[in-house]
Short mmCIF file of C-alpha atoms and ligand atoms in Angstrom, two decimals:
data_model
loop_
_atom_site.label_atom_id
_atom_site.label_comp_id
_atom_site.label_asym_id
_atom_site.label_seq_id
_atom_site.Cartn_x
_atom_site.Cartn_y
_atom_site.Cartn_z
CA MET A 29 -68.88 2.85 -32.58
CA LYS A 30 -65.56 0.30 -33.07
CA LYS A 31 -65.56 -2.22 -29.83
CA LEU A 32 -62.70 -2.60 -28.47
CA SER A 33 -60.11 -5.54 -29.25
CA ILE A 34 -60.86 -8.34 -26.55
CA GLY A 35 -56.64 -8.16 -26.05
CA MET A 36 -56.85 -4.17 -25.39
CA ARG A 37 -59.83 -4.79 -23.29
CA LEU A 38 -58.09 -7.75 -21.33
CA THR A 39 -55.78 -5.27 -20.65
CA LEU A 40 -57.79 -1.95 -19.36
CA TRP A 41 -59.28 -4.79 -17.24
CA TYR A 42 -55.92 -5.42 -15.80
CA PHE A 43 -55.13 -2.67 -15.43
CA ALA A 44 -57.89 -1.61 -13.34
CA ILE A 45 -57.80 -4.60 -11.16
CA PHE A 46 -54.50 -3.81 -10.65
CA LEU A 47 -55.09 -0.50 -9.62
CA LEU A 48 -57.69 -0.66 -7.63
CA ALA A 49 -55.31 -3.99 -5.47
CA GLU A 50 -52.19 -1.31 -5.46
CA PHE A 51 -54.22 1.11 -3.75
CA ALA A 52 -55.96 -1.45 -1.55
CA PHE A 53 -51.82 -2.73 -0.79
CA GLY A 54 -50.12 1.19 -0.40
CA THR A 55 -53.16 2.90 1.98
CA GLY A 56 -53.41 -0.49 4.42
CA MET A 57 -49.45 -0.91 4.38
CA TRP A 58 -50.01 2.39 5.53
CA LEU A 59 -51.78 2.23 7.26
CA ILE A 60 -50.21 -0.21 9.18
CA LEU A 61 -46.70 1.44 9.04
CA ARG A 62 -48.73 4.15 10.91
CA LYS A 63 -50.30 2.52 13.57
CA ASN A 64 -46.94 0.96 14.42
CA LEU A 65 -45.24 3.89 14.57
CA PHE A 66 -47.45 5.76 17.14
CA ASP A 67 -47.29 2.36 19.06
CA ILE A 68 -43.57 3.59 19.37
CA ALA A 69 -44.06 6.67 19.72
CA ASP A 70 -47.18 5.49 22.55
CA ALA A 71 -44.45 3.41 24.10
CA ALA A 72 -42.27 6.28 24.80
CA LEU A 73 -44.65 8.90 25.86
CA GLU A 74 -45.78 5.83 28.48
CA GLY A 75 -42.01 5.49 29.49
CA GLN A 76 -41.57 8.72 30.54
CA ALA A 77 -45.49 8.89 33.08
CA ALA A 78 -43.58 5.84 34.71
CA ASP A 79 -40.73 7.91 34.29
CA LEU A 80 -42.78 10.60 36.25
CA GLU A 81 -44.89 9.13 38.33
CA ARG A 82 -41.08 7.16 39.90
CA PHE A 83 -40.28 11.53 40.34
CA LEU A 84 -43.66 12.21 42.18
CA GLU A 85 -43.78 8.91 44.66
CA ALA A 86 -40.16 10.03 46.03
CA ARG A 87 -41.34 12.84 46.87
CA LYS A 88 -43.72 12.00 49.03
CA ASP A 89 -46.24 15.12 50.45
CA ALA A 90 -44.23 18.21 49.15
CA PRO A 91 -46.30 20.82 48.53
CA ALA A 92 -47.53 22.14 45.05
CA ALA A 93 -44.52 25.45 44.84
CA GLN A 94 -42.02 22.47 45.91
CA LEU A 95 -42.70 19.84 43.67
CA GLN A 96 -43.06 22.67 40.52
CA ALA A 97 -39.45 23.72 41.91
CA GLU A 98 -37.37 20.29 41.52
CA ILE A 99 -39.45 19.24 38.36
CA SER A 100 -38.30 22.80 37.28
CA ALA A 101 -34.99 22.26 38.27
CA ASP A 102 -33.77 18.40 38.25
CA TYR A 103 -36.19 16.38 36.20
CA LYS A 104 -35.94 18.71 33.56
CA ILE A 105 -32.22 18.40 33.74
CA GLU A 106 -31.89 14.94 33.81
CA ARG A 107 -34.93 14.25 31.79
CA SER A 108 -36.85 16.16 28.50
CA ALA A 109 -39.15 18.00 30.31
CA ASP A 110 -39.96 20.44 27.23
CA TYR A 111 -43.97 19.32 26.68
CA LEU A 112 -45.05 17.92 29.80
CA GLN A 113 -47.90 19.27 32.24
CA ILE A 114 -49.33 18.27 35.84
CA SER A 115 -51.84 19.85 37.46
CA ASP A 116 -53.79 18.52 40.35
CA ALA A 117 -57.77 16.95 40.08
CA SER A 118 -59.47 20.87 40.62
CA GLY A 119 -57.07 21.80 37.59
CA ASN A 120 -54.81 24.42 39.22
CA SER A 121 -51.43 23.75 37.44
CA ILE A 122 -48.32 22.43 38.79
CA TYR A 123 -46.18 22.24 36.67
CA GLY A 124 -46.43 23.06 32.83
CA SER A 125 -43.30 23.92 30.33
CA ARG A 126 -42.98 26.63 27.79
CA PHE A 127 -44.91 24.59 25.10
CA PHE A 128 -47.93 24.34 26.27
CA GLU A 129 -47.31 27.79 27.49
CA LYS A 130 -47.34 28.54 24.11
CA HIS A 131 -50.15 26.05 23.10
CA PRO A 132 -52.70 26.15 26.06
CA LEU A 133 -54.75 23.03 25.45
CA PRO A 134 -58.27 22.53 26.84
CA GLN A 135 -59.04 20.81 29.53
CA LEU A 136 -59.78 17.72 30.62
CA SER A 137 -62.45 16.10 32.43
CA PRO A 138 -62.00 13.54 35.49
CA ASP A 139 -64.61 11.33 33.28
CA GLN A 140 -62.45 11.52 29.59
CA LEU A 141 -59.51 10.79 31.70
CA ALA A 142 -61.00 7.32 32.90
CA ARG A 143 -58.28 5.62 31.11
CA PRO A 144 -54.85 7.46 29.40
CA ARG A 145 -55.83 8.91 26.97
CA TYR A 146 -53.88 9.36 23.06
CA GLU A 147 -54.18 12.12 20.03
CA ASN A 148 -52.91 13.28 17.74
CA ARG A 149 -52.21 17.48 17.00
CA ARG A 150 -51.24 19.54 14.45
CA LEU A 151 -49.80 22.85 16.28
CA GLY A 152 -47.85 24.45 13.72
CA HIS A 153 -46.47 23.69 11.57
CA GLU A 154 -45.47 20.28 13.56
CA HIS A 155 -47.51 16.84 14.35
CA PHE A 156 -47.59 15.74 18.09
CA ARG A 157 -48.52 13.21 19.95
CA PHE A 158 -49.71 13.44 23.42
CA MET A 159 -50.61 11.47 26.62
CA SER A 160 -53.23 12.24 29.39
CA GLU A 161 -53.45 10.38 32.78
CA MET A 162 -55.11 10.71 35.60
CA MET A 163 -52.31 9.31 37.69
CA ALA A 164 -52.47 8.64 41.17
CA VAL A 165 -49.33 9.33 43.65
CA ASN A 166 -49.54 8.50 47.69
CA GLY A 167 -52.63 9.54 47.76
CA HIS A 168 -52.52 12.26 45.30
CA ALA A 169 -54.54 12.86 41.90
CA TYR A 170 -51.98 14.64 39.51
CA VAL A 171 -53.37 15.31 35.64
CA VAL A 172 -50.64 14.59 33.46
CA ARG A 173 -50.61 15.61 29.86
CA ILE A 174 -46.95 14.90 27.78
CA GLY A 175 -46.21 15.59 24.41
CA HIS A 176 -44.34 13.83 21.73
CA PRO A 177 -42.89 15.28 18.26
CA LEU A 178 -43.96 13.20 15.35
CA ASP A 179 -41.29 14.26 13.05
CA GLU A 180 -39.55 11.54 12.91
CA GLU A 181 -42.28 9.39 12.28
CA MET A 182 -44.25 12.44 10.10
CA GLU A 183 -41.18 11.86 7.97
CA THR A 184 -40.56 7.85 6.94
CA LEU A 185 -44.53 7.94 7.16
CA ASP A 186 -44.14 10.99 3.43
CA ALA A 187 -40.70 8.94 2.41
CA PHE A 188 -43.40 5.79 2.37
CA ARG A 189 -46.60 7.38 0.90
CA GLY A 190 -43.42 9.29 -1.90
CA TYR A 191 -42.24 5.10 -2.55
CA LEU A 192 -46.15 3.94 -3.13
CA LEU A 193 -46.93 6.77 -5.58
CA TRP A 194 -43.27 6.74 -7.29
CA PHE A 195 -43.08 2.77 -7.24
CA ALA A 196 -47.16 2.04 -8.47
CA PRO A 197 -47.62 4.23 -11.46
CA VAL A 198 -44.06 1.98 -12.90
CA LEU A 199 -45.28 -1.11 -11.29
CA LEU A 200 -48.94 -0.02 -13.27
CA LEU A 201 -47.34 0.39 -16.40
CA SER A 202 -45.50 -2.89 -16.87
CA ALA A 203 -47.66 -4.75 -15.42
CA SER A 204 -50.16 -3.25 -18.23
CA GLY A 205 -47.61 -4.11 -20.53
CA VAL A 206 -46.89 -7.64 -19.63
CA GLY A 207 -51.11 -7.99 -19.50
CA TYR A 208 -50.85 -6.21 -22.91
CA TRP A 209 -48.05 -8.75 -24.43
CA LEU A 210 -49.39 -11.81 -23.02
CA SER A 211 -53.32 -11.21 -23.63
CA HIS A 212 -52.05 -10.46 -27.62
CA LYS A 213 -49.55 -13.49 -27.87
CA ALA A 214 -52.76 -15.76 -26.26
CA LEU A 215 -54.78 -14.78 -29.06
CA ALA A 216 -52.64 -14.73 -31.93
CA PRO A 217 -54.28 -17.81 -32.65
CA VAL A 218 -57.00 -16.78 -32.67
CA ASP A 219 -56.22 -14.57 -35.00
CA ALA A 220 -54.42 -16.49 -37.25
CA LEU A 221 -57.67 -19.25 -37.67
CA ALA A 222 -59.91 -15.60 -38.44
CA ARG A 223 -57.45 -14.79 -41.47
CA THR A 224 -56.87 -18.08 -42.46
CA ALA A 225 -61.64 -18.42 -41.87
CA ARG A 226 -61.29 -14.88 -44.25
CA THR A 227 -59.86 -16.71 -47.40
CA ILE A 228 -62.25 -19.42 -47.30
CA SER A 229 -65.69 -19.69 -49.24
CA GLY A 230 -67.21 -21.84 -51.29
CA HIS A 231 -64.71 -21.86 -54.24
CA ASN A 232 -62.48 -23.42 -52.22
CA LEU A 233 -64.29 -25.79 -49.34
CA SER A 234 -62.18 -28.00 -48.70
CA ASN A 235 -59.65 -25.99 -47.65
CA ARG A 236 -59.18 -26.01 -43.29
CA LEU A 237 -57.95 -24.18 -40.75
CA ASP A 238 -54.27 -24.87 -39.50
CA ALA A 239 -55.00 -27.08 -36.76
CA LEU A 240 -54.14 -26.04 -33.54
CA HIS A 241 -52.29 -28.32 -31.05
CA THR A 242 -52.58 -26.49 -27.74
CA GLY A 243 -54.32 -28.57 -25.53
CA ASP A 244 -56.34 -26.12 -24.43
CA GLU A 245 -60.21 -24.37 -25.34
CA LEU A 246 -58.22 -23.13 -28.78
CA GLU A 247 -57.70 -26.65 -29.91
CA ARG A 248 -60.86 -27.52 -29.58
CA LEU A 249 -62.41 -24.14 -31.03
CA SER A 250 -59.65 -24.71 -34.41
CA ASP A 251 -60.69 -28.46 -34.46
CA THR A 252 -64.53 -27.48 -34.01
CA LEU A 253 -64.82 -24.90 -36.94
CA ASN A 254 -62.37 -27.79 -39.29
CA GLU A 255 -65.69 -30.43 -38.41
CA MET A 256 -67.66 -27.34 -38.82
CA LEU A 257 -65.71 -26.69 -42.72
CA GLY A 258 -66.45 -30.42 -43.27
CA ARG A 259 -69.83 -30.43 -42.65
CA ILE A 260 -70.78 -27.40 -44.50
CA GLU A 261 -68.45 -28.90 -47.71
CA ALA A 262 -70.79 -31.91 -46.97
CA ALA A 263 -74.18 -29.71 -47.40
CA PHE A 264 -72.59 -27.78 -49.98
CA ARG A 265 -71.47 -30.60 -52.59
CA ARG A 266 -74.89 -32.27 -51.59
CA ILE A 267 -76.53 -28.52 -52.83
CA THR A 268 -74.60 -28.57 -55.80
CA GLU A 269 -74.79 -32.66 -56.52
CA PHE A 270 -78.71 -32.49 -55.97
CA THR A 271 -78.94 -28.91 -58.77
CA ALA A 272 -76.86 -30.91 -61.49
CA ASP A 273 -79.23 -33.65 -60.80
CA ALA A 274 -82.05 -32.49 -60.97
CA SER A 275 -81.65 -30.26 -63.43
CA HIS A 276 -80.39 -33.34 -65.83
CA GLU A 277 -83.27 -35.17 -64.92
CA LEU A 278 -85.34 -31.74 -66.06
CA ARG A 279 -83.45 -32.29 -69.36
CA THR A 280 -84.60 -35.24 -69.76
CA PRO A 281 -88.56 -34.66 -70.74
CA ILE A 282 -88.21 -30.99 -72.07
CA ALA A 283 -85.62 -33.18 -74.90
CA LEU A 284 -88.30 -35.88 -75.14
CA ILE A 285 -91.02 -33.47 -75.81
CA HIS A 286 -88.82 -31.29 -78.02
CA THR A 287 -87.39 -33.72 -79.84
CA GLU A 288 -91.15 -35.24 -80.36
CA ALA A 289 -92.60 -32.72 -81.52
CA GLU A 290 -89.98 -31.46 -83.71
CA VAL A 291 -89.92 -34.98 -85.45
CA THR A 292 -93.26 -34.38 -86.15
CA LEU A 293 -93.91 -31.40 -87.49
CA ARG A 294 -91.06 -31.81 -89.89
CA ARG A 295 -94.39 -33.35 -92.81
CA SER A 296 -97.82 -33.70 -92.17
CA ARG A 297 -98.69 -36.70 -90.97
CA ASP A 298 -102.55 -38.67 -90.51
CA GLU A 299 -104.72 -37.62 -87.37
CA ALA A 300 -102.88 -41.00 -85.60
CA GLU A 301 -99.63 -40.05 -86.04
CA TYR A 302 -100.60 -36.61 -84.31
CA ARG A 303 -102.50 -38.41 -80.99
CA GLU A 304 -99.50 -40.94 -80.63
CA ALA A 305 -96.94 -38.06 -81.58
CA LEU A 306 -99.15 -35.51 -78.75
CA ARG A 307 -99.73 -39.22 -76.72
CA HIS A 308 -95.79 -38.98 -76.30
CA ILE A 309 -95.16 -35.37 -75.53
CA LEU A 310 -98.63 -35.79 -72.44
CA LEU A 311 -96.53 -38.47 -70.96
CA GLU A 312 -93.52 -37.34 -70.58
CA ALA A 313 -95.13 -33.50 -69.56
CA GLU A 314 -96.68 -36.06 -67.00
CA ARG A 315 -93.59 -36.95 -65.81
CA THR A 316 -91.43 -34.01 -65.93
CA ALA A 317 -95.11 -32.78 -63.26
CA LYS A 318 -94.61 -35.94 -60.88
CA LEU A 319 -90.78 -35.48 -61.22
CA LEU A 320 -90.92 -30.83 -60.05
CA GLU A 321 -93.18 -31.81 -57.03
CA GLU A 322 -90.47 -34.81 -55.86
CA LEU A 323 -88.56 -32.07 -55.64
CA LEU A 324 -90.55 -29.71 -54.03
CA ASP A 325 -90.91 -32.56 -51.47
CA LEU A 326 -87.46 -32.16 -51.29
CA ALA A 327 -87.06 -29.43 -50.95
CA ARG A 328 -89.63 -28.59 -48.16
CA ALA A 329 -87.83 -32.16 -46.61
CA ASP A 330 -84.61 -29.26 -45.76
CA ALA A 331 -86.80 -26.99 -44.45
CA GLY A 332 -87.23 -28.91 -41.86
CA SER A 333 -90.17 -30.52 -39.20
CA GLU A 334 -91.78 -27.40 -40.01
CA ALA A 335 -93.54 -27.82 -43.32
CA LEU A 336 -96.00 -30.73 -41.33
CA ASP A 337 -98.57 -30.22 -39.27
CA ILE A 338 -98.45 -33.17 -36.69
CA HIS A 339 -100.75 -34.67 -34.26
CA PRO A 340 -102.09 -37.72 -33.30
CA ILE A 341 -104.16 -39.75 -35.93
CA ASP A 342 -105.35 -42.99 -37.05
CA LEU A 343 -102.75 -44.45 -39.48
CA LEU A 344 -105.02 -47.61 -39.48
CA VAL A 345 -108.11 -45.30 -41.44
CA THR A 346 -104.77 -43.17 -43.97
CA LEU A 347 -103.44 -47.42 -44.72
CA ARG A 348 -107.11 -48.54 -45.44
CA GLU A 349 -107.86 -45.77 -48.14
CA CYS A 350 -104.52 -47.30 -50.02
CA ALA A 351 -104.77 -51.21 -49.53
CA ALA A 352 -108.71 -49.90 -51.69
CA LYS A 353 -106.73 -48.14 -54.03
CA TRP A 354 -103.08 -49.86 -54.89
CA ASN A 355 -105.41 -52.95 -54.51
CA GLN A 356 -107.53 -51.78 -57.56
CA VAL A 357 -104.00 -50.87 -59.18
CA ALA A 358 -102.72 -54.77 -58.39
CA LEU A 359 -106.03 -55.50 -60.18
CA LEU A 360 -105.19 -54.05 -63.53
CA ARG A 361 -101.56 -55.54 -62.86
CA ASN A 362 -102.23 -58.83 -62.63
CA LEU A 363 -100.79 -59.00 -59.10
CA GLN A 364 -102.84 -60.65 -56.12
CA PHE A 365 -102.83 -57.96 -52.70
CA GLU A 366 -103.03 -59.09 -50.10
CA GLU A 367 -103.47 -56.14 -46.11
CA HIS A 368 -103.28 -57.70 -43.14
CA LEU A 369 -104.63 -55.35 -40.87
CA GLU A 370 -106.20 -56.50 -37.96
CA VAL A 371 -105.72 -54.45 -35.42
CA GLN A 372 -108.38 -51.95 -33.92
CA ARG A 373 -106.46 -48.53 -34.45
CA LEU A 374 -102.72 -47.04 -34.96
CA PRO A 375 -102.40 -44.29 -33.62
CA VAL A 376 -99.66 -42.30 -33.41
CA MET A 377 -98.55 -38.74 -33.87
CA GLY A 378 -98.21 -37.96 -36.81
CA ASP A 379 -99.00 -35.40 -40.54
CA GLU A 380 -101.60 -37.73 -42.52
CA ASN A 381 -100.74 -36.28 -45.60
CA ALA A 382 -97.23 -37.06 -45.59
CA LEU A 383 -97.44 -40.63 -44.20
CA ARG A 384 -99.83 -41.84 -47.10
CA ARG A 385 -97.57 -39.99 -49.41
CA VAL A 386 -95.01 -42.65 -47.59
CA ILE A 387 -97.35 -46.12 -47.72
CA ASP A 388 -97.59 -45.06 -51.63
CA ILE A 389 -93.81 -44.44 -52.83
CA LEU A 390 -93.50 -48.18 -50.80
CA LEU A 391 -96.98 -49.33 -52.73
CA ASP A 392 -96.11 -47.69 -56.14
CA ASN A 393 -92.44 -49.24 -55.66
CA ALA A 394 -93.59 -52.65 -55.02
CA LEU A 395 -95.78 -52.87 -57.57
CA LYS A 396 -93.41 -51.09 -60.46
CA TYR A 397 -90.79 -53.75 -59.65
CA ALA A 398 -92.68 -56.67 -59.03
CA PRO A 399 -93.70 -58.69 -62.24
CA SER A 400 -97.46 -60.02 -62.66
CA PRO A 401 -98.09 -62.83 -61.56
CA GLY A 402 -96.94 -61.05 -58.11
CA LYS A 403 -97.90 -60.64 -54.47
CA ILE A 404 -98.01 -56.96 -52.61
CA THR A 405 -98.87 -57.81 -48.37
CA LEU A 406 -99.20 -54.40 -46.65
CA SER A 407 -99.56 -55.40 -42.85
CA ALA A 408 -99.37 -53.68 -39.42
CA GLU A 409 -99.00 -53.52 -35.94
CA GLU A 410 -98.56 -52.06 -32.79
CA LYS A 411 -96.06 -53.20 -30.48
CA ASP A 412 -94.26 -52.08 -27.54
CA GLY A 413 -94.48 -47.92 -27.97
CA HIS A 414 -93.65 -48.60 -31.59
CA VAL A 415 -95.84 -48.99 -35.06
CA ALA A 416 -94.68 -50.89 -38.02
CA VAL A 417 -96.08 -50.89 -41.21
CA SER A 418 -95.10 -53.37 -43.40
CA VAL A 419 -94.32 -53.62 -47.09
CA GLU A 420 -93.60 -56.66 -48.75
CA ASP A 421 -93.27 -58.15 -53.08
CA THR A 422 -92.37 -61.10 -54.51
CA GLY A 423 -90.28 -59.15 -57.34
CA ILE A 424 -87.10 -58.40 -58.38
CA GLY A 425 -85.58 -57.39 -55.00
CA ILE A 426 -82.61 -54.95 -54.58
CA ALA A 427 -78.57 -56.38 -54.38
CA PRO A 428 -77.22 -56.13 -51.04
CA GLU A 429 -74.38 -53.31 -52.28
CA ASP A 430 -77.16 -51.44 -53.60
CA GLN A 431 -79.93 -51.56 -50.26
CA ALA A 432 -77.28 -49.34 -48.54
CA ARG A 433 -78.84 -46.24 -51.32
CA ILE A 434 -81.63 -46.75 -52.38
CA PHE A 435 -82.18 -43.73 -49.75
CA GLU A 436 -80.22 -41.83 -51.19
CA ARG A 437 -81.50 -38.65 -53.51
CA PHE A 438 -81.54 -39.47 -58.03
CA TYR A 439 -79.69 -42.82 -57.23
CA ARG A 440 -81.02 -45.98 -58.96
CA VAL A 441 -80.65 -49.23 -59.30
CA ASP A 442 -80.84 -49.71 -63.22
CA LYS A 443 -81.45 -45.82 -64.42
CA ALA A 444 -83.34 -46.93 -67.24
CA ARG A 445 -85.94 -49.61 -65.95
CA SER A 446 -86.59 -47.21 -63.25
CA ARG A 447 -87.21 -44.23 -65.69
CA GLU A 448 -88.93 -46.54 -68.21
CA LEU A 449 -91.43 -46.70 -65.45
CA GLY A 450 -91.38 -43.34 -63.82
CA GLY A 451 -88.91 -43.11 -61.72
CA ALA A 452 -86.01 -40.59 -60.59
CA GLY A 453 -84.25 -42.42 -58.01
CA LEU A 454 -86.63 -40.35 -55.51
CA GLY A 455 -89.44 -41.75 -53.49
CA LEU A 456 -87.53 -43.28 -51.00
CA ALA A 457 -85.43 -40.03 -50.55
CA ILE A 458 -88.62 -38.46 -49.78
CA ALA A 459 -90.38 -41.33 -48.23
CA GLN A 460 -86.97 -41.52 -45.48
CA TRP A 461 -86.71 -37.50 -44.72
CA ILE A 462 -91.09 -38.36 -44.19
CA VAL A 463 -90.50 -40.94 -41.86
CA HIS A 464 -87.30 -39.43 -40.15
CA LEU A 465 -89.11 -36.59 -38.84
CA HIS A 466 -91.92 -38.76 -37.94
CA LYS A 467 -88.57 -39.94 -34.74
CA GLY A 468 -89.21 -43.26 -37.22
CA SER A 469 -87.28 -45.25 -39.31
CA ILE A 470 -87.60 -47.09 -42.38
CA THR A 471 -85.13 -50.31 -43.54
CA VAL A 472 -85.44 -52.94 -46.41
CA LYS A 473 -85.09 -56.32 -46.59
CA SER A 474 -84.68 -58.12 -49.63
CA GLU A 475 -83.00 -60.25 -51.99
CA VAL A 476 -82.83 -60.56 -55.70
CA GLY A 477 -84.99 -62.78 -57.52
CA LEU A 478 -87.17 -63.39 -55.00
CA GLY A 479 -88.18 -59.87 -53.38
CA SER A 480 -87.98 -57.33 -51.02
CA LEU A 481 -89.73 -56.12 -47.90
CA PHE A 482 -89.39 -52.35 -46.98
CA ARG A 483 -90.48 -52.38 -42.82
CA VAL A 484 -91.50 -48.40 -41.58
CA VAL A 485 -92.05 -48.07 -38.03
CA ILE A 486 -93.22 -45.45 -36.14
CA PRO A 487 -93.43 -43.76 -32.37
CA ALA A 488 -96.75 -44.61 -31.39
CA THR A 489 -99.11 -41.59 -29.13
CA THR A 490 -101.27 -42.49 -25.96
CA LEU A 491 -102.93 -38.88 -27.06
CA ALA A 492 -106.50 -39.32 -28.31
CA VAL A 493 -106.66 -38.99 -32.51
CA GLY A 494 -107.47 -35.32 -33.13
CA GLN A 495 -106.50 -33.52 -30.14
CA ARG A 496 -103.79 -31.47 -31.08
CA PRO A 497 -100.56 -31.05 -28.54
CA ASP A 498 -100.20 -27.46 -28.58
CA LEU A 499 -104.42 -26.53 -28.44
CA GLN A 500 -104.27 -28.07 -24.62
P1 ADP B 621 -88.02 -43.89 -58.74
O1 ADP B 621 -89.06 -42.90 -58.22
O2 ADP B 621 -86.91 -44.66 -59.49
O3 ADP B 621 -88.41 -46.19 -58.30
P2 ADP B 621 -87.14 -44.55 -55.54
O4 ADP B 621 -86.15 -43.91 -54.42
O5 ADP B 621 -88.97 -44.73 -54.70
O6 ADP B 621 -87.20 -44.20 -56.56
O7 ADP B 621 -86.26 -45.93 -55.53
C1 ADP B 621 -84.90 -45.78 -55.75
C2 ADP B 621 -84.89 -46.79 -56.32
O8 ADP B 621 -84.00 -48.17 -55.44
C3 ADP B 621 -85.47 -47.71 -57.65
O9 ADP B 621 -85.13 -46.98 -58.33
C4 ADP B 621 -85.39 -48.84 -57.83
O10 ADP B 621 -84.32 -49.36 -58.76
C5 ADP B 621 -85.12 -49.60 -55.90
N1 ADP B 621 -86.30 -49.92 -55.63
C6 ADP B 621 -86.61 -49.26 -55.09
N2 ADP B 621 -88.14 -50.23 -54.39
C7 ADP B 621 -88.24 -51.45 -54.68
C8 ADP B 621 -88.84 -52.31 -54.25
N3 ADP B 621 -89.48 -52.82 -54.33
N4 ADP B 621 -88.24 -53.61 -55.50
C9 ADP B 621 -86.90 -53.62 -55.90
N5 ADP B 621 -86.28 -52.32 -56.31
C10 ADP B 621 -87.11 -51.34 -55.63
#
C-alpha cells in the first residue's frame, strides 16, 4: 500500500491532536460554566433558606397549623414559595407547595441531612436544583427543601454547547488547512531537491543540487547531499580512470605478444630465432599475469578489510624470510644487502601474507631502482607501541613532486624505465592499501641521485602470537 506523503501525515496528526485538544478544552469549559451556574443557583437557594429561617424565627412557638396558614398567606405573597417544602423532624408536613404535591420527592433521613444537600433532578421536561437542610429554629428542628428551576441555566449551557459544536469544526478545518499549507510549504524544498536528484546519473555526476540557504536542517541536508555527490563523483572518476589505465596496461603486453608472433610467423626461421621469439612472448605473458594479479589485489583492496585475515603474528619471522630471499637476488645483481633486525620479536595484529607482500614490494623496488654497485638496508624496531620497518636504498631517488604521487595507482616516475623493469605503477598503491588496513602508515624520504627510504609503521600488539582475538 502506498504510504501517505509526509505533508499529509503531518496534517492528519495535526488534525487528530487539535481534535483532542478541542474536545478537552470544550468539555473543560462546559464543566466550569456548569459549575459556576450551579454555584449561582445554590447562592439563590441559600438566600431563600436564610430568608425562611428569619421568617420562622419571627414566629416563635407558633403551632404547626398556624405556621402553615401564615406561610400559605404572608410568606407566599411576599416571597416565592412555589418550590418549598417544610416538615418537622418526624417527617410531618408543615407546608408543601403544589409543586411537591405533584412531584413528591423521597424523604431524607437525618443522617443525609447532617449538612445541606444539593441535588439536580429532571421532573417532566424541566430541570431543577434542590437544596435540603435541617434547620434548627427556636429549639424546633425543621426539614426544609427548596427548589430552583434550572431553565435559564440549562438554556445557557445548551447555547454554549451549540456554539462549541458549531465553532469547533470550523476551527478544526481551518487549523488543518493551515497545517497542510505550512507542512507543504516547509517540505517544498525537499520536493525540489528530490526532483533535481532524480535527474543526476552517471553521465552528469558533476551536477549539484540547488543549495538551500534556509539556515536549518534543509540547508544541512542539501549541503550533505552535495558533499556526498562530490565523493561519488570522485569515486566514479577514480573507477573510470582505473578501468582506462588497466585496459591500457593490458593492451600493451598483448599487442607485443601479438606482434612478436605475427612477425615471427611471416617466414620460416631457424630454431634459435623461434626460441628468442618464444622467450619474448613468455616474458610478456609473465608480465601480463603479474599485472592481472595486481589488478585483482586492488579490486580486493576496494572490497575492504574483509579480504584480510588479521590476527597476532610475529613480523620478525616474516622479515627474516623476506631478507633471506632478497639477499640472494641482491647478490645476483651485485648489490650489497644489509639487515638490521636486532630485536627479539615484533608482535603485530596483521595478515602475514599481506604484510609479506608489502615488504616484497618495497625490496623489489629498492633493488629495481638501485644501480649496481649499491646498498639495500632492511631494518626494524619496536618503539612507543608501534613496529617500524624501513627499506633504504642508494638508488636513483625520487623527486619531491613525484614523492606525493608514487602511491597513486598506475603512477610511474619514468614510464618507459618502469615498464622495462616490469612495473605497472601498482606496487606502492597495493602496499599503501595493505598498511592502511593494518591501521598503519607508509612514508617516503628520498633525494634524487642519493637514494630512498620507505618506512612502514603499524601498531604493535600485546596479544600472544597465534592467539585469535575472535576465538577468545
Ligand atoms: P612499479 O611497479 O612501477 O615499481 P610502484 O607503485 O611500486 O610501481 O612504484 C611507483 C613508482 O615509484 C615507480 O614507477 C618508480 O618510478 C617510483 N619508485 C618506487 N620505489 C622507488 C625507489 N626505491 N627508488 C626510486 N623510485 C622508486
